[in-house]
Amino acid sequence: MSTSPMPADAGPAFATLPLPPATLENLQRLGYEAMTPIQAASLPLALAGHDLIAQAKTGSGKTAAFSLALLANLNPRRFAIQALVLCPTRELAEQVTQEVRRLARAEDHIKVLTLCGGSTMRPQLASLEHGAHIVVGTPGRLMDHLERGSLDLEALNTLVLDEADRMLDMGFFDDIATVVKQCPKQRQTLLFSATYPEGIAKLAAAFMREPKEVKLVERHAATKIRQLFFEVREDERLHAVSLLLDHYRPVSTLAFCNTKQQCRDLVQVLRAQGYAALELHGDLDQRDRDQVMVRFANRSCSVLVATDIAARGLDIAQLEAVINVDVSPEIDTHTHRIGRTGRVDAEGWAFTLASMDEMGRVGMIEKAGGFESEWKKLAELASAGKEPLHPPMRTIQIVGGRKEKIRPGDVLGALTKDMGFAGTQIGKINVNEFSTYVAVEAGIAAEAMKRLSAGKVKGRSVKVRLLDD
Ligand code: AMP
């Protein structure tokens, strides 16, 4: 489950908003008891019909904020695309689709469609023929559909730009402009962004109408993310990562490198030392990428080593640490990176390794962040004698997925009812098109493999593989 429990004293109740009773009931069923700060700040304005520029990052509840607003503008009886959400990546688009679907459950038959690159066109064209109320997608693919005439935005009344800063980072300005120009002028536009680089003002000026701005001063940010800096020589940089892991023992760590080559080198070093480490960068094909993300999110991989571009759109609820293996070239990037730890109600570490050559950049980061960096020495990290760090879970891949109509419940049922494991020993279950991934406690992995190979899932024998390279 990705739902993050909110602190008891969170915010005002959703019932203070002009929302239909069915929506309020659904929110309660979802366990959304109170509004998160971004929801409390943006929903009254958005539900009153204003255009909005809201500063919010992943984990703040921003998806629900714009989803509730676009659902409020929607007429379920009108079967035409009335809302469009633009996202930087497929992963984010899929998460947004899930959240919109959950929130749309209060109404019958609201159809949400995801249109992203990296998937074949034909099924998308078929789905568009069938029609939808809401489309969530990436700018490039949406543009393709507009060019082919397969996407009709005439009935649109809400446009959402999610993670607008990242879309700009990825060079989507022109694509966004092309898509927006095909939207009716009469509409509500909601823009969400973690940071405000220059391009955001440009987007707002070009495509929004007297937008209201919602900025949150993050009261907890400073205490929730503990930033520590370590001075390193170039020849000790990669080794320093394992010193940090052994000392602080974070279950899930996202390590950022500035180049693909550095990612590869670090993963090699970590693996040689026995860590469960995987790399995520632009050279992976979509299937490998999906598998890496599943394994990291289900806690069977301790360290994910990524470039900034590859890590975009990655949404991991529990991330104990971020390591800046290299100091990021841009200040905004540094903020993005460390903002991934310490989400919602969890604390997080942000470690930065800096060589003498990088001190200037650290100085700029300090200045921009208005803090004084706290420095520690590598030699102070006591790791000797500690057990090596292992992930709590392992991933079993089952050949067969959505194509075979496998659902998470089928796998959970097989492991618990038929094979005698406790539900608590089973972690996340991800069903992809052709594969299903199930995380199990590391201690039962071998036995689970044995029983799954000998047993049946959904009445059929299955091929299984333990992922541990
Ligand atoms: P987001 O920032 O949209 O990625 O949301 C982060 C997580 O918080 C998601 O898993 C949501 O389901 C969850 N969430 C959003 N709003 C609330 C709320 N008001 N109460 C509890 N959980 C929430």
Coordinates of C-alpha atoms and ligand atoms in Angstrom, one line a residue:
M1 CA 0.0 0.0 0.0
S2 CA 1.3 3.4 -0.8
T3 CA -1.2 5.3 1.4
S4 CA 0.8 7.2 3.9
P5 CA -0.8 7.7 7.3
M6 CA -1.2 11.4 8.1
P7 CA -0.4 12.7 11.6
A8 CA -3.4 12.9 13.8
D9 CA -3.2 16.7 14.1
A10 CA -2.9 17.1 10.3
G11 CA -5.3 19.6 8.9
P12 CA -8.9 20.6 8.5
A13 CA -11.5 18.0 7.7
F14 CA -12.5 17.4 4.0
A15 CA -16.1 18.1 5.2
T16 CA -15.3 21.8 5.4
L17 CA -15.1 21.7 1.5
P18 CA -18.0 22.0 -0.9
L19 CA -17.8 18.3 -1.9
P20 CA -20.7 15.9 -2.4
P21 CA -21.5 13.4 0.4
A22 CA -20.5 10.5 -1.8
T23 CA -17.0 12.0 -2.3
L24 CA -16.6 12.6 1.4
E25 CA -17.6 9.0 2.2
N26 CA -15.2 7.7 -0.3
L27 CA -12.4 9.8 1.2
Q28 CA -13.2 8.3 4.5
R29 CA -13.1 4.8 3.1
L30 CA -9.7 5.6 1.7
G31 CA -8.5 6.6 5.1
Y32 CA -8.0 10.3 4.2
E33 CA -9.2 11.7 7.5
A34 CA -7.9 15.2 7.3
M35 CA -6.5 17.4 4.6
T36 CA -2.7 17.6 4.1
P37 CA -1.3 21.2 4.1
I38 CA -1.2 21.4 0.3
Q39 CA -4.8 20.2 0.1
A40 CA -6.0 22.6 2.8
A41 CA -4.3 25.5 0.9
S42 CA -5.2 24.6 -2.6
L43 CA -8.6 22.9 -2.6
P44 CA -10.8 25.9 -1.5
L45 CA -9.3 28.0 -4.3
A46 CA -9.4 25.2 -6.9
L47 CA -13.0 24.2 -6.0
A48 CA -14.0 27.9 -6.4
G49 CA -12.7 27.7 -10.0
H50 CA -9.5 29.6 -9.8
D51 CA -6.4 28.8 -11.8
L52 CA -3.7 27.7 -9.4
I53 CA 0.1 27.5 -9.2
A54 CA 0.8 25.3 -6.2
Q55 CA 4.1 24.4 -4.8
A56 CA 4.1 20.8 -3.8
K57 CA 6.2 17.7 -4.1
T58 CA 5.5 14.0 -4.3
G59 CA 4.3 12.7 -1.0
S60 CA 2.4 15.9 -0.1
G61 CA -1.0 14.7 -1.2
K62 CA -0.9 16.9 -4.3
T63 CA -2.4 14.3 -6.6
A64 CA -5.6 14.2 -4.5
A65 CA -5.6 18.0 -4.4
F66 CA -5.9 18.3 -8.2
S67 CA -7.9 15.1 -8.7
L68 CA -10.7 16.3 -6.4
A69 CA -10.7 19.6 -8.3
L70 CA -11.0 18.1 -11.7
L71 CA -13.6 15.6 -10.5
A72 CA -15.7 18.5 -9.2
N73 CA -15.7 20.0 -12.7
L74 CA -16.7 16.7 -14.3
N75 CA -20.0 15.7 -15.7
P76 CA -20.1 11.9 -15.6
R77 CA -23.0 11.7 -17.9
R78 CA -21.1 13.5 -20.6
F79 CA -18.9 10.9 -22.2
A80 CA -16.1 13.1 -23.5
I81 CA -12.6 14.1 -22.3
Q82 CA -13.2 16.8 -19.7
A83 CA -9.9 16.7 -17.8
L84 CA -6.3 16.3 -18.9
V85 CA -3.3 15.7 -16.6
L86 CA 0.2 16.2 -18.1
C87 CA 2.9 14.4 -16.3
P88 CA 6.7 14.2 -16.9
T89 CA 7.0 10.4 -16.9
R90 CA 5.0 7.2 -17.4
E91 CA 5.5 6.1 -13.9
L92 CA 4.1 9.3 -12.5
A93 CA 1.2 9.1 -15.0
E94 CA 0.4 5.6 -13.8
Q95 CA 0.4 6.7 -10.2
V96 CA -1.8 9.7 -10.9
T97 CA -4.2 7.4 -12.8
Q98 CA -4.5 5.1 -9.9
E99 CA -5.1 8.0 -7.5
V100 CA -7.7 9.6 -9.8
R101 CA -9.5 6.2 -10.1
R102 CA -9.5 5.7 -6.3
L103 CA -11.0 9.2 -5.8
A104 CA -13.5 8.8 -8.7
R105 CA -15.0 5.7 -7.1
A106 CA -17.6 7.9 -5.5
E107 CA -19.2 8.3 -8.9
D108 CA -20.2 5.5 -11.2
H109 CA -18.3 4.7 -14.4
I110 CA -15.8 7.4 -14.7
K111 CA -13.3 6.3 -17.3
V112 CA -9.6 7.3 -16.9
L113 CA -7.1 6.7 -19.6
T114 CA -3.3 6.8 -19.5
L115 CA -1.5 7.8 -22.7
C116 CA 2.2 7.6 -22.4
G117 CA 5.2 7.0 -24.6
G118 CA 6.9 3.6 -24.4
S119 CA 3.6 1.8 -24.9
T120 CA 2.3 0.7 -28.2
M121 CA -0.1 3.0 -30.0
R122 CA -2.7 0.6 -31.1
P123 CA -4.3 -0.2 -27.7
Q124 CA -4.3 3.5 -26.9
L125 CA -6.1 4.3 -30.2
A126 CA -8.7 1.6 -29.4
S127 CA -9.2 3.0 -25.9
L128 CA -9.6 6.5 -27.3
E129 CA -12.3 5.2 -29.7
H130 CA -14.2 3.8 -26.7
G131 CA -14.0 7.2 -25.1
A132 CA -12.9 8.5 -21.7
H133 CA -13.7 11.3 -19.2
I134 CA -10.2 11.9 -18.0
V135 CA -6.8 11.5 -19.7
V136 CA -3.5 11.3 -17.9
G137 CA -0.4 11.3 -20.0
T138 CA 3.1 12.5 -21.0
P139 CA 3.4 15.5 -23.3
G140 CA 5.1 13.8 -26.2
R141 CA 2.6 11.0 -26.6
L142 CA -0.4 13.4 -26.1
M143 CA 1.1 15.5 -28.9
D144 CA 1.3 12.4 -31.2
H145 CA -2.4 11.7 -30.6
L146 CA -3.4 15.3 -31.3
E147 CA -1.4 15.2 -34.6
R148 CA -3.2 12.0 -35.6
G149 CA -6.5 13.5 -34.6
S150 CA -7.2 10.6 -32.2
L151 CA -7.5 12.9 -29.2
D152 CA -10.3 15.4 -29.0
L153 CA -10.0 18.0 -26.3
E154 CA -13.1 20.1 -27.3
A155 CA -15.0 19.2 -24.1
L156 CA -12.1 19.8 -21.8
N157 CA -12.7 22.0 -18.7
T158 CA -9.7 21.2 -16.5
L159 CA -6.0 21.1 -17.4
V160 CA -3.4 20.0 -14.9
L161 CA 0.3 20.3 -15.2
D162 CA 1.8 18.0 -12.7
E163 CA 5.5 18.3 -11.7
A164 CA 5.7 21.2 -14.1
D165 CA 9.3 21.9 -13.2
R166 CA 10.4 18.4 -14.1
M167 CA 8.5 18.6 -17.4
L168 CA 10.5 21.7 -18.1
D169 CA 13.7 20.1 -17.1
M170 CA 13.0 17.3 -19.5
G171 CA 12.6 19.8 -22.3
F172 CA 8.8 19.5 -22.7
F173 CA 8.0 23.2 -23.0
D174 CA 7.2 23.1 -26.7
D175 CA 5.2 19.9 -26.4
I176 CA 3.2 21.4 -23.5
A177 CA 2.6 24.5 -25.5
T178 CA 1.3 22.5 -28.5
V179 CA -1.0 20.5 -26.3
V180 CA -2.3 23.5 -24.4
K181 CA -3.1 25.3 -27.5
Q182 CA -5.5 22.6 -28.5
C183 CA -7.4 23.0 -25.2
P184 CA -10.5 25.2 -25.1
K185 CA -9.7 28.7 -23.7
Q186 CA -12.6 28.4 -21.2
R187 CA -11.0 26.1 -18.7
Q188 CA -9.4 25.8 -15.3
T189 CA -5.7 25.3 -15.3
L190 CA -3.9 23.9 -12.3
L191 CA -0.1 23.8 -12.1
F192 CA 1.8 21.8 -9.5
S193 CA 5.6 22.1 -9.2
A194 CA 8.1 21.3 -6.5
T195 CA 10.4 24.3 -7.4
Y196 CA 9.9 27.5 -9.3
P197 CA 12.5 27.8 -12.0
E198 CA 12.1 30.6 -14.5
G199 CA 10.1 28.5 -17.0
I200 CA 7.2 28.2 -14.6
A201 CA 6.5 31.9 -14.7
K202 CA 6.7 31.6 -18.5
L203 CA 4.2 28.7 -18.5
A204 CA 1.9 30.5 -16.2
A205 CA 2.0 33.8 -18.2
A206 CA 1.3 31.9 -21.4
F207 CA -1.4 29.5 -20.3
M208 CA -3.0 30.6 -17.1
R209 CA -5.6 33.1 -16.1
E210 CA -4.9 35.2 -13.1
P211 CA -3.6 32.2 -11.2
K212 CA -3.6 32.2 -7.5
E213 CA -0.3 31.0 -5.9
V214 CA -0.1 28.6 -3.1
K215 CA 3.2 28.3 -1.4
L216 CA 3.8 26.3 1.7
V217 CA 6.4 27.1 4.2
E218 CA 7.5 23.7 5.2
R219 CA 7.7 23.9 8.9
H220 CA 9.0 20.4 9.3
A221 CA 11.3 20.3 6.3
A222 CA 14.4 21.2 8.3
T223 CA 13.9 18.7 11.1
K224 CA 12.5 16.0 8.9
I225 CA 15.5 15.9 6.5
R226 CA 18.8 15.7 8.3
Q227 CA 21.5 16.9 5.9
L228 CA 25.1 15.8 6.5
F229 CA 28.1 16.7 4.3
F230 CA 31.3 14.6 4.1
E231 CA 34.5 15.8 2.5
V232 CA 36.0 13.0 0.3
R233 CA 38.9 12.6 -2.0
E234 CA 38.0 11.3 -5.5
D235 CA 39.6 7.9 -4.7
E236 CA 37.4 7.3 -1.7
R237 CA 34.1 8.6 -3.0
L238 CA 32.6 5.3 -4.0
H239 CA 33.8 3.5 -0.9
A240 CA 32.3 6.2 1.2
V241 CA 28.9 5.1 0.2
S242 CA 29.2 1.7 1.9
L243 CA 30.6 3.4 5.0
L244 CA 27.4 5.5 5.2
L245 CA 25.2 2.4 4.6
D246 CA 26.9 0.4 7.3
H247 CA 26.9 3.2 9.8
Y248 CA 23.3 4.6 9.3
R249 CA 21.7 1.4 8.1
P250 CA 18.9 2.8 6.0
V251 CA 16.6 0.1 4.5
S252 CA 16.1 2.0 1.3
T253 CA 18.6 4.5 -0.2
L254 CA 18.6 6.4 -3.4
A255 CA 22.1 7.3 -4.5
F256 CA 22.5 10.0 -7.1
C257 CA 25.4 10.2 -9.5
N258 CA 26.0 12.9 -12.1
T259 CA 26.8 10.4 -14.9
K260 CA 25.8 7.0 -16.1
Q261 CA 29.3 5.8 -15.8
Q262 CA 29.5 6.8 -12.2
C263 CA 26.3 4.8 -11.6
R264 CA 27.7 1.7 -13.2
D265 CA 31.0 2.0 -11.2
L266 CA 29.2 2.5 -7.9
V267 CA 26.8 -0.4 -8.4
Q268 CA 29.8 -2.6 -9.3
V269 CA 31.6 -1.6 -6.1
L270 CA 28.6 -2.1 -3.9
R271 CA 27.7 -5.5 -5.4
A272 CA 31.3 -6.6 -4.9
Q273 CA 30.9 -5.8 -1.3
G274 CA 27.7 -7.8 -1.0
Y275 CA 25.1 -5.1 -1.1
A276 CA 21.8 -5.5 -3.0
A277 CA 22.3 -2.5 -5.4
L278 CA 20.6 -1.8 -8.7
E279 CA 21.2 0.9 -11.2
L280 CA 18.6 3.1 -13.0
H281 CA 19.7 5.2 -16.0
G282 CA 18.7 6.1 -19.5
D283 CA 20.4 3.1 -21.1
L284 CA 17.9 0.6 -19.6
D285 CA 15.0 -0.5 -21.7
Q286 CA 11.5 0.0 -20.3
R287 CA 11.1 -3.6 -19.1
D288 CA 14.4 -3.6 -17.1
R289 CA 13.5 -0.2 -15.7
D290 CA 10.1 -1.4 -14.6
Q291 CA 11.7 -4.4 -12.9
V292 CA 14.3 -2.2 -11.1
M293 CA 11.6 0.1 -9.8
V294 CA 9.5 -2.7 -8.5
R295 CA 12.4 -4.3 -6.7
F296 CA 13.4 -1.0 -5.1
A297 CA 9.9 -0.1 -4.1
N298 CA 9.2 -3.5 -2.5
R299 CA 12.3 -3.2 -0.3
S300 CA 14.2 -6.1 -1.8
C301 CA 17.0 -3.8 -3.0
S302 CA 18.9 -1.7 -0.5
V303 CA 20.4 0.9 -2.8
L304 CA 19.1 2.3 -6.1
V305 CA 21.9 4.2 -7.9
A306 CA 20.4 6.7 -10.4
T307 CA 21.0 9.7 -12.5
D308 CA 18.7 12.6 -12.0
I309 CA 16.9 12.1 -15.2
A310 CA 16.3 8.4 -14.6
A311 CA 15.0 9.1 -11.1
R312 CA 12.3 11.5 -12.3
G313 CA 8.8 10.3 -11.5
L314 CA 10.1 7.7 -9.1
D315 CA 7.7 7.7 -6.2
I316 CA 8.9 5.7 -3.2
A317 CA 6.9 6.2 -0.1
Q318 CA 9.6 5.0 2.4
L319 CA 13.0 6.3 1.6
E320 CA 15.3 6.5 4.6
A321 CA 18.2 8.1 2.9
V322 CA 19.4 10.0 -0.2
I323 CA 23.1 10.0 -1.0
N324 CA 24.5 12.6 -3.3
V325 CA 27.5 10.6 -4.5
D326 CA 28.4 13.7 -6.6
V327 CA 27.3 17.2 -5.7
S328 CA 24.6 18.1 -8.2
P329 CA 25.5 20.6 -10.8
E330 CA 22.3 22.6 -10.1
I331 CA 20.9 23.9 -6.8
D332 CA 17.4 23.0 -7.8
T333 CA 18.5 19.5 -8.5
H334 CA 20.0 19.2 -5.0
T335 CA 16.6 20.3 -3.6
H336 CA 14.8 17.7 -5.7
R337 CA 17.1 15.0 -4.7
I338 CA 17.0 15.5 -1.0
G339 CA 13.3 16.2 -1.0
R340 CA 12.8 12.5 -1.8
T341 CA 13.6 11.4 1.7
G342 CA 11.7 12.3 4.8
R343 CA 8.3 12.3 3.2
V344 CA 5.0 13.0 4.9
D345 CA 5.5 11.6 8.3
A346 CA 8.9 9.9 8.1
E347 CA 12.3 11.3 8.8
G348 CA 15.1 11.0 6.4
W349 CA 18.9 11.4 5.9
A350 CA 20.4 13.3 3.1
F351 CA 24.2 12.7 2.7
T352 CA 26.4 14.6 0.4
L353 CA 29.9 13.6 -0.6
A354 CA 31.9 16.6 -1.7
S355 CA 35.5 16.9 -3.0
M356 CA 37.5 20.1 -2.7
D357 CA 36.6 20.9 -6.2
E358 CA 32.9 20.8 -5.3
M359 CA 33.0 23.1 -2.3
G360 CA 32.0 26.1 -4.4
R361 CA 28.8 24.4 -5.3
V362 CA 28.1 23.3 -1.8
G363 CA 28.5 27.0 -0.8
M364 CA 25.9 28.0 -3.3
I365 CA 23.5 25.2 -2.1
E366 CA 23.9 26.5 1.5
K367 CA 23.3 30.0 0.5
A368 CA 20.2 29.2 -1.6
G369 CA 18.8 26.9 1.2
G370 CA 19.6 29.5 3.9
F371 CA 21.3 26.9 6.1
E372 CA 24.8 26.2 7.3
S373 CA 25.9 22.7 6.3
E374 CA 26.9 20.2 8.9
W375 CA 30.1 18.5 8.1
K376 CA 31.2 15.1 9.4
K377 CA 34.3 13.0 8.8
L378 CA 34.3 9.6 7.1
A379 CA 36.6 8.4 9.8
E380 CA 33.9 9.0 12.4
L381 CA 31.7 6.5 10.8
A382 CA 31.8 3.3 12.9
S383 CA 30.9 0.4 10.8
A384 CA 33.4 -2.3 11.9
G385 CA 31.9 -5.4 13.3
K386 CA 28.4 -4.7 12.1
E387 CA 26.4 -7.2 10.1
P388 CA 26.4 -6.4 6.4
L389 CA 23.3 -4.5 5.4
H390 CA 20.7 -6.8 3.7
P391 CA 17.3 -5.8 2.4
P392 CA 14.4 -7.2 4.4
M393 CA 12.6 -8.6 1.4
R394 CA 13.4 -10.6 -1.7
T395 CA 11.5 -10.5 -5.0
I396 CA 10.1 -13.6 -6.8
Q397 CA 9.2 -13.1 -10.4
I398 CA 6.3 -15.2 -11.6
V399 CA 6.1 -15.6 -15.4
G400 CA 2.6 -14.4 -16.3
G401 CA 0.8 -11.2 -15.6
R402 CA -2.2 -9.1 -16.7
K403 CA -2.2 -11.0 -20.0
E404 CA -2.9 -14.2 -18.0
K405 CA -5.5 -12.3 -15.9
I406 CA -3.4 -12.8 -12.8
R407 CA -4.4 -10.4 -10.0
P408 CA -2.5 -9.6 -6.8
G409 CA -5.1 -11.5 -4.8
D410 CA -4.4 -14.7 -6.7
V411 CA -0.8 -14.7 -5.7
L412 CA -1.5 -13.7 -2.1
G413 CA -4.1 -16.4 -1.9
A414 CA -1.8 -19.1 -3.3
L415 CA 1.0 -18.1 -0.8
T416 CA -1.2 -17.9 2.2
K417 CA -4.2 -20.2 1.8
D418 CA -2.5 -23.0 -0.3
M419 CA 1.1 -22.8 0.7
G420 CA 0.7 -21.9 4.4
F421 CA 2.6 -18.6 4.6
A422 CA 1.4 -15.8 6.8
G423 CA 0.1 -12.7 5.1
T424 CA 2.6 -10.6 7.1
Q425 CA 5.5 -12.4 5.4
I426 CA 4.3 -11.3 2.0
G427 CA 5.1 -7.8 0.8
K428 CA 4.1 -5.8 -2.3
I429 CA 2.7 -7.6 -5.3
N430 CA 3.1 -6.0 -8.7
V431 CA 1.3 -7.4 -11.7
N432 CA 2.7 -6.2 -15.0
E433 CA 1.7 -7.2 -18.4
F434 CA 3.7 -10.4 -18.7
S435 CA 5.2 -10.8 -15.2
T436 CA 4.1 -10.7 -11.6
Y437 CA 6.5 -9.7 -8.9
V438 CA 5.9 -10.7 -5.3
A439 CA 8.1 -9.5 -2.4
V440 CA 8.5 -12.0 0.4
E441 CA 10.4 -11.8 3.7
A442 CA 14.1 -12.7 2.9
G443 CA 13.9 -15.6 5.4
I444 CA 11.2 -17.4 3.6
A445 CA 12.3 -16.7 0.0
A446 CA 13.8 -20.1 -0.7
E447 CA 10.9 -22.0 0.7
A448 CA 8.4 -19.7 -1.1
M449 CA 10.2 -20.5 -4.3
K450 CA 10.0 -24.2 -3.7
R451 CA 6.3 -24.1 -2.8
L452 CA 5.4 -21.8 -5.7
S453 CA 7.2 -24.0 -8.2
A454 CA 5.4 -27.1 -6.9
G455 CA 2.0 -25.4 -6.5
K456 CA -0.4 -23.5 -8.5
V457 CA -1.5 -19.9 -9.0
K458 CA -5.0 -19.4 -10.3
G459 CA -5.2 -23.1 -11.0
R460 CA -2.1 -23.2 -13.1
S461 CA 1.5 -24.2 -12.6
V462 CA 3.8 -21.3 -12.9
K463 CA 7.4 -20.6 -13.7
V464 CA 9.2 -18.6 -11.0
R465 CA 12.6 -17.0 -10.6
L466 CA 14.3 -15.4 -7.6
L467 CA 15.7 -12.0 -8.6
D468 CA 19.0 -11.5 -6.9
D469 CA 21.5 -10.3 -9.4
Ligands
AMP1 P1 1.1 12.4 -3.5 O1 1.8 13.6 -3.0 O2 -0.1 12.8 -4.3 O3 2.0 11.5 -4.2 O4 0.4 11.6 -2.3 C1 1.1 10.9 -1.3 C2 0.3 9.8 -0.7 O5 -0.6 10.3 0.3 C3 -0.6 9.0 -1.6 O6 -0.4 7.6 -1.4 C4 -2.0 9.4 -1.2 O7 -2.9 8.3 -1.4 C5 -1.9 9.8 0.3 N1 -2.8 10.9 0.7 C6 -3.1 11.9 -0.1 N2 -4.0 12.7 0.6 C7 -4.1 12.2 1.8 C8 -4.9 12.5 3.0 N3 -5.6 13.6 3.1 N4 -4.8 11.6 4.1 C9 -4.1 10.5 4.0 N5 -3.4 10.1 2.9 C10 -3.4 10.9 1.9

